[in-house]
mmCIF file of C-alpha atoms in Angstrom:
data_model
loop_
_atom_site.group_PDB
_atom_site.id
_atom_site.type_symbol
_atom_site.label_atom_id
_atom_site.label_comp_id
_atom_site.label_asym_id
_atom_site.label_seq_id
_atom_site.Cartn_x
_atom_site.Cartn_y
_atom_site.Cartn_z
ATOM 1 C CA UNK A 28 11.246 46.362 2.004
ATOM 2 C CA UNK A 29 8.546 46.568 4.847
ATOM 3 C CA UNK A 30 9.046 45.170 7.982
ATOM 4 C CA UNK A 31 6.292 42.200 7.755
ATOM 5 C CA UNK A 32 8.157 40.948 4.109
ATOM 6 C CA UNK A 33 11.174 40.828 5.648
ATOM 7 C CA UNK A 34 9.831 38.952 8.434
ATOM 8 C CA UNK A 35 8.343 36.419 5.932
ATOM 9 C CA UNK A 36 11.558 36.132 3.805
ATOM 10 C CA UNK A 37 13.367 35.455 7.314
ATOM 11 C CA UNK A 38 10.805 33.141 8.095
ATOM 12 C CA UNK A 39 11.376 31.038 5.077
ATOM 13 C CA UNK A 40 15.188 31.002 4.719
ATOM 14 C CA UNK A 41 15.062 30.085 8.413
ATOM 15 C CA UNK A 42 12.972 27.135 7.581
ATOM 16 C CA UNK A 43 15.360 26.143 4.340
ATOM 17 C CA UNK A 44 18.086 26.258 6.843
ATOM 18 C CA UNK A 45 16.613 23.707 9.451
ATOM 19 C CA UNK A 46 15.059 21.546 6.199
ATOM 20 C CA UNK A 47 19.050 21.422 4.931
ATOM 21 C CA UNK A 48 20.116 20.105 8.108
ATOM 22 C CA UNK A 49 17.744 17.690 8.753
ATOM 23 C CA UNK A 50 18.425 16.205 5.582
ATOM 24 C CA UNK A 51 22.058 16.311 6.248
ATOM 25 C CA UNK A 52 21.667 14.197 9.534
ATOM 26 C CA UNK A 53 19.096 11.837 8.351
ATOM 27 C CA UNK A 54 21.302 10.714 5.413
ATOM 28 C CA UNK A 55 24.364 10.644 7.410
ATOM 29 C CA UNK A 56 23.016 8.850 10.163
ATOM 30 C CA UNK A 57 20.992 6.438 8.216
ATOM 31 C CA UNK A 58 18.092 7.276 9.322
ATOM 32 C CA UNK A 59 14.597 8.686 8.795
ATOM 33 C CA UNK A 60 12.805 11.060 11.808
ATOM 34 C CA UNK A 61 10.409 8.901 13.143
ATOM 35 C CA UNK A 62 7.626 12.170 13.852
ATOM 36 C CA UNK A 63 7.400 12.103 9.871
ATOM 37 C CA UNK A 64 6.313 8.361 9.380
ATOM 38 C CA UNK A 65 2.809 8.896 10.245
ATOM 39 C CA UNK A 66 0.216 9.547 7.374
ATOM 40 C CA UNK A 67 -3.263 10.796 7.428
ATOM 41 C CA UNK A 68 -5.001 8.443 4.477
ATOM 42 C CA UNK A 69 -8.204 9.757 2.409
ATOM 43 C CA UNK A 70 -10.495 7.906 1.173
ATOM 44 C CA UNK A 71 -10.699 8.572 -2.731
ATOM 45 C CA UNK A 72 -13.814 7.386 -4.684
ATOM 46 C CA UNK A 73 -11.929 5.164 -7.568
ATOM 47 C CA UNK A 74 -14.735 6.667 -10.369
ATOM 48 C CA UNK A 75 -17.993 8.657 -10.411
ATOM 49 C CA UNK A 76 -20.471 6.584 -9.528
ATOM 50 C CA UNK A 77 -19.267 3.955 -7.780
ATOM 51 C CA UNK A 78 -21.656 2.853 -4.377
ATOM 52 C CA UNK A 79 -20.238 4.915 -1.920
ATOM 53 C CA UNK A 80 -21.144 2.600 0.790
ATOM 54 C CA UNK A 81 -18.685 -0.007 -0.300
ATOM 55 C CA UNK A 82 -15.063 0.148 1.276
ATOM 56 C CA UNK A 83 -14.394 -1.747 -1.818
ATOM 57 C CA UNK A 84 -14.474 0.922 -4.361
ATOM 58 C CA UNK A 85 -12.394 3.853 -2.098
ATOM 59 C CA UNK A 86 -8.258 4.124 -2.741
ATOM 60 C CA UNK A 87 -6.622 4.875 0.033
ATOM 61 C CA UNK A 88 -4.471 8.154 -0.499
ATOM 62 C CA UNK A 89 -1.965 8.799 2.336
ATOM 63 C CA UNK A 90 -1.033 12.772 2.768
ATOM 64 C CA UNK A 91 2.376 12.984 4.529
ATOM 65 C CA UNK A 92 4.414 15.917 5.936
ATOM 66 C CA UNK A 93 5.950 18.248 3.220
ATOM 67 C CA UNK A 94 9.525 17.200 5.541
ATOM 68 C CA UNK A 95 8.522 13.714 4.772
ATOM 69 C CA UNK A 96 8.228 14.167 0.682
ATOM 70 C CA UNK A 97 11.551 16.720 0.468
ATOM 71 C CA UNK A 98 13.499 14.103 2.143
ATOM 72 C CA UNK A 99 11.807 10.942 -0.057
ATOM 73 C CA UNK A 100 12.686 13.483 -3.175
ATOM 74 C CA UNK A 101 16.452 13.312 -1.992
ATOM 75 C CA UNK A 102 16.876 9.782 -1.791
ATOM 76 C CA UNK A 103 15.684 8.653 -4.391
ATOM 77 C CA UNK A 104 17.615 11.439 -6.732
ATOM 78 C CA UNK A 105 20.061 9.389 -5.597
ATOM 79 C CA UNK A 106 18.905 6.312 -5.472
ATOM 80 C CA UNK A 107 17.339 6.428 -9.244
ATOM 81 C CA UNK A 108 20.557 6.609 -10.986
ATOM 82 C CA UNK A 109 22.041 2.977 -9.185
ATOM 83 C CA UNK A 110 19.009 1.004 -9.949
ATOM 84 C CA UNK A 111 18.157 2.150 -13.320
ATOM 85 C CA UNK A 112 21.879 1.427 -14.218
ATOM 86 C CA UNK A 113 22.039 -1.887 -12.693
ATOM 87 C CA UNK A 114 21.907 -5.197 -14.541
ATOM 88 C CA UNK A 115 19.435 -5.766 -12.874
ATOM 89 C CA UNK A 116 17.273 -3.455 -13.452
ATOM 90 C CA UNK A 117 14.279 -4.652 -15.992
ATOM 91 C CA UNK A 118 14.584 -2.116 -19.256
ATOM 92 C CA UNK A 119 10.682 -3.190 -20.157
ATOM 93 C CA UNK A 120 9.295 -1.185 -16.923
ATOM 94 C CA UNK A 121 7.218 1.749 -18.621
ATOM 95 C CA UNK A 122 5.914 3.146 -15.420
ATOM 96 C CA UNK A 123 6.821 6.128 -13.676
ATOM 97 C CA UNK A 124 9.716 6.767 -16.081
ATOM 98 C CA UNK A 125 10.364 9.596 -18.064
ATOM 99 C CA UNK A 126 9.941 9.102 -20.956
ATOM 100 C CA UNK A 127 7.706 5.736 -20.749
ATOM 101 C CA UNK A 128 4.034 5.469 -20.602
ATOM 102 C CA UNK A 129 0.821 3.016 -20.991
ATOM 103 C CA UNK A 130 1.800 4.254 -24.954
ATOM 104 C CA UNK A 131 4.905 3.102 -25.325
ATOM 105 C CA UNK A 132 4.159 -0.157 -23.474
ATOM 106 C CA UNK A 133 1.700 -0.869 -26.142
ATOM 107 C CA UNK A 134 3.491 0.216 -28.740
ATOM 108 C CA UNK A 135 6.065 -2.411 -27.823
ATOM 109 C CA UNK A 136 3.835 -5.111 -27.252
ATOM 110 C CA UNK A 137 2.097 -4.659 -30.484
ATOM 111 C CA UNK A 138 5.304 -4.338 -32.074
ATOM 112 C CA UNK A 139 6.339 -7.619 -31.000
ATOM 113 C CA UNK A 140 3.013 -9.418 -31.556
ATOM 114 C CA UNK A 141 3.447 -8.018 -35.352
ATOM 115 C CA UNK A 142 7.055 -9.254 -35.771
ATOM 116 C CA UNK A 143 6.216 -13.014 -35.074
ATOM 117 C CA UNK A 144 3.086 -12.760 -37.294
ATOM 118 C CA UNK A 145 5.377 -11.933 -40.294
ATOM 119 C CA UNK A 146 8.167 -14.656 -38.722
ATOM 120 C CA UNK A 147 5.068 -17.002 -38.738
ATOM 121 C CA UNK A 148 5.179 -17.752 -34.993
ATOM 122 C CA UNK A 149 2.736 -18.064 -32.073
ATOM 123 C CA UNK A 150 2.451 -15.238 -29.921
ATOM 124 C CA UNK A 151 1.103 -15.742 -26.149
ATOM 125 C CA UNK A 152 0.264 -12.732 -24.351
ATOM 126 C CA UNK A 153 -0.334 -12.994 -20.243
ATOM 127 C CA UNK A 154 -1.698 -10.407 -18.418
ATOM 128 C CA UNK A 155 -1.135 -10.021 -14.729
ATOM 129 C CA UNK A 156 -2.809 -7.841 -12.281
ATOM 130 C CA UNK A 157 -1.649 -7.324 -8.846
ATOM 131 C CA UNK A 158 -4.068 -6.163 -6.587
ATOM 132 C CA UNK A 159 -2.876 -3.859 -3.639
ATOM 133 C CA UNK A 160 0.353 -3.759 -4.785
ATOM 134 C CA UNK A 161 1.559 -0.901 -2.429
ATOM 135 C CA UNK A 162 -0.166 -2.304 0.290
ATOM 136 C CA UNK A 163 1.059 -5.843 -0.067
ATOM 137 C CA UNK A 164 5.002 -4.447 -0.065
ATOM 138 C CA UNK A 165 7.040 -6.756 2.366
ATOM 139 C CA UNK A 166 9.428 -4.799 4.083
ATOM 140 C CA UNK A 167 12.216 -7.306 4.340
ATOM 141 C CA UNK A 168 11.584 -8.810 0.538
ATOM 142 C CA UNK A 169 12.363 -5.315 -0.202
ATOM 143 C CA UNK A 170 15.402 -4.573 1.486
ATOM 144 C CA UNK A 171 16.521 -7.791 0.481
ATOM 145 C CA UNK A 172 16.604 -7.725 -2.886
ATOM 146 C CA UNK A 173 17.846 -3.866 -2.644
ATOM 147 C CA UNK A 174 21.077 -5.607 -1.267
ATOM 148 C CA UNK A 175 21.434 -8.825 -3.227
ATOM 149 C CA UNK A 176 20.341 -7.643 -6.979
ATOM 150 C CA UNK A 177 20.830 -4.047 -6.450
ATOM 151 C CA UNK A 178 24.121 -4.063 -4.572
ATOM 152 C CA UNK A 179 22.192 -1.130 -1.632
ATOM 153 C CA UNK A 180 24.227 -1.363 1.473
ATOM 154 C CA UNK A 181 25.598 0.832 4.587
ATOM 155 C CA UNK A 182 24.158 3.933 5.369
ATOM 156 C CA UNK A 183 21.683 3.866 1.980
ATOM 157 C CA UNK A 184 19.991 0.581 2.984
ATOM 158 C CA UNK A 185 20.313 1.767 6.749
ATOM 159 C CA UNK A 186 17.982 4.676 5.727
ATOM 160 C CA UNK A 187 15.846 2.848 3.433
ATOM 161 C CA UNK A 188 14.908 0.037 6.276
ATOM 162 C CA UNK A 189 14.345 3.151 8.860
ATOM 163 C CA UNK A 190 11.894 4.915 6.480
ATOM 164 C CA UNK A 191 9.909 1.588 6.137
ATOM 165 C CA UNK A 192 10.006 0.756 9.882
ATOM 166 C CA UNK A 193 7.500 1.600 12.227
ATOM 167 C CA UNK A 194 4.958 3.632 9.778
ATOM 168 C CA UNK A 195 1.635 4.198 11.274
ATOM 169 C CA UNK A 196 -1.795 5.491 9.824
ATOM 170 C CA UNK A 197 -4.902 6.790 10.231
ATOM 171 C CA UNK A 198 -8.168 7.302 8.383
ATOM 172 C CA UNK A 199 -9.810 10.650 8.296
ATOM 173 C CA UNK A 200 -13.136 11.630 6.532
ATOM 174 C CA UNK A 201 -14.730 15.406 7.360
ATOM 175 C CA UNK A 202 -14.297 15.625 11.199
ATOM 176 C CA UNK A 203 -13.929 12.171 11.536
ATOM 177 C CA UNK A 204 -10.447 10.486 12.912
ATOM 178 C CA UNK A 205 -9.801 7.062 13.343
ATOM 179 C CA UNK A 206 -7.062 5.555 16.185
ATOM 180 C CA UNK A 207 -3.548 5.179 14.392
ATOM 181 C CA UNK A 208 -2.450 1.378 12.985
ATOM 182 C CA UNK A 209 0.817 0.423 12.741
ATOM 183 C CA UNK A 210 1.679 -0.775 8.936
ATOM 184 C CA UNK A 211 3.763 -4.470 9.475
ATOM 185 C CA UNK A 212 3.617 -4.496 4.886
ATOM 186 C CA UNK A 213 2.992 -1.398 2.192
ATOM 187 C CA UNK A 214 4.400 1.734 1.765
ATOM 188 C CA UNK A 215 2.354 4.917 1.615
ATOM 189 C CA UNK A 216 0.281 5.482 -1.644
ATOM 190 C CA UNK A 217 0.519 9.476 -2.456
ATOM 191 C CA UNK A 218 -1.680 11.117 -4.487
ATOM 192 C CA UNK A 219 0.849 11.720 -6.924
ATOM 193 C CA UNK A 220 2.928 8.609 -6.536
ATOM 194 C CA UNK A 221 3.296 8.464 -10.872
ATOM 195 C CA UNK A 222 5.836 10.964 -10.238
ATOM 196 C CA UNK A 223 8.955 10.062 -9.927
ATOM 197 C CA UNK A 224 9.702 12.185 -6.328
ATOM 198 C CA UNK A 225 9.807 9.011 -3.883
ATOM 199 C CA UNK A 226 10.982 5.514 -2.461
ATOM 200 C CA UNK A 227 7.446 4.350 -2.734
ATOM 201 C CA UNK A 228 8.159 4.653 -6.390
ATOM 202 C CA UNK A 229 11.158 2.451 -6.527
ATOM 203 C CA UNK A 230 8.995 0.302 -4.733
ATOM 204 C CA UNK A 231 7.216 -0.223 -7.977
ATOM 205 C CA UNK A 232 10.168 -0.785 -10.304
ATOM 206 C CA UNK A 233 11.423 -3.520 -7.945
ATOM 207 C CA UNK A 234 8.076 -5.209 -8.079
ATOM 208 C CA UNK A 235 8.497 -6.352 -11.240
ATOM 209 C CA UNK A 236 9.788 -10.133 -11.234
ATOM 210 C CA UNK A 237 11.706 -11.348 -14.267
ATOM 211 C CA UNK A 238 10.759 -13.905 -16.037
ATOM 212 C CA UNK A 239 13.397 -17.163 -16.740
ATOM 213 C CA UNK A 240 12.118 -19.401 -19.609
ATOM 214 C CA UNK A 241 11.625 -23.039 -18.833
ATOM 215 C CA UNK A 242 11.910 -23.925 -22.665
ATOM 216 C CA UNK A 243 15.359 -23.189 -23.912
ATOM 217 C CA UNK A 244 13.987 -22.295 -27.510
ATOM 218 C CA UNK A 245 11.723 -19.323 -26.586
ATOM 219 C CA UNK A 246 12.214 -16.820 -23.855
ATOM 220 C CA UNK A 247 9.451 -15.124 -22.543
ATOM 221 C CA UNK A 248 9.171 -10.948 -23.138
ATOM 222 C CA UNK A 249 8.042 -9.280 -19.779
ATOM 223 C CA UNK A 250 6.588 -5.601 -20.038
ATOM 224 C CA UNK A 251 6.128 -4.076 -16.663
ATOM 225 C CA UNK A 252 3.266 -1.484 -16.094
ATOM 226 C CA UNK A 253 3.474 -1.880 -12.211
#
């Protein structure tokens, strides 16, 4: 082996090393490095041929550190398996779940819209949108119900609270930077946040509110695409 690819090899189990014990402290100690929380957001045309002189029609992408996503990957491998088992937990939430997609939601919906046509009852269907929905996040609503419906405490809610506090941001486009903002609601929007790899994703199964019927004869179905 030459002396330059064992340099690089060195190089990069050095770097697994510190990445290992980083990750080690931060989940110990409950909390997340605060020279990670910063993200650089892009501004993302939604579709081809949009006006490009309207904020209106850009989503905001934020790219963080590749420390920052190992570490989100980590939690939430372990955070995944206690909220997807909990009671709690809402069964009809098709996004960013293996195995679920827009598909399946519709296959269930229509499903049920075809079973109470042959029962000879009235199906309603509601569709709600939420607009912003990772940038309208409250922090504390959050944490909250992390502890009271999801049973999240000590060091896992300790971490989860320090990787939401004290985010900042800042908009770059070509060699343009704006001045960093500090985010008081939201959590970062990747540009792969359908995959399963982060808190922000949680984020999105907790979103989804269940539904208590005020009529004690029917009970409303909720189907969660969040």
């Amino acid at each position: 082996m030459r002396c330059d690819a064992m340099r690089r090899v060195a190089s990069t189990w050095q770097a697994d090393i510190l990445k290992t014990i980083l990750a080690n402290v931060s989940l110990q100690t409950g909390r997340f490095p605060a020279r990670f929380k910063s993200a650089q957001v892009l501004p993302l045309l939604k579709k081809t041929g949009l006006d490009r002189s309207s904020p209106a029609n850009y989503r905001p992408i934020s790219n963080l550190s590749t420390v920052s996503k190992v570490l989100e990957r980590l939690v939430l491998a372990r955070l995944r398996p206690h909220l997807t088992n909990s009671a709690n937990f809402s069964k009809r939430q098709s996004a960013y779940r293996q195995g679920h997609s827009t598909e399946t939601a519709l296959v269930d919906v229509f499903e049920s819209v075809y079973t109470d046509a042959d029962n000879k009852e009235v199906t309603v269907l509601i569709g709600l949108d939420l607009s912003a929905a990772f940038d309208t996040v409250c922090h504390s609503t959050l944490t909250q119900r992390l502890q009271t419906e999801f049973g999240v405490s000590g060091t896992a809610i300790s971490w989860i609270q320090s990787y939401l506090h004290g985010r900042t941001q800042y908009v770059k486009m070509g060699l343009h930077r704006s001045s960093e903002a500090t985010l008081e609601v939201g959590v970062p929007k990747t540009r792969y946040s359908d995959r399963c790899c982060s808190p922000s994703t949680a984020v999105r199964w907790l979103t989804s509110s269940r539904l208590k019927a005020s009529d004690t004869t029917s009970t409303p179905t909720t189907h969660s695409f969040t």
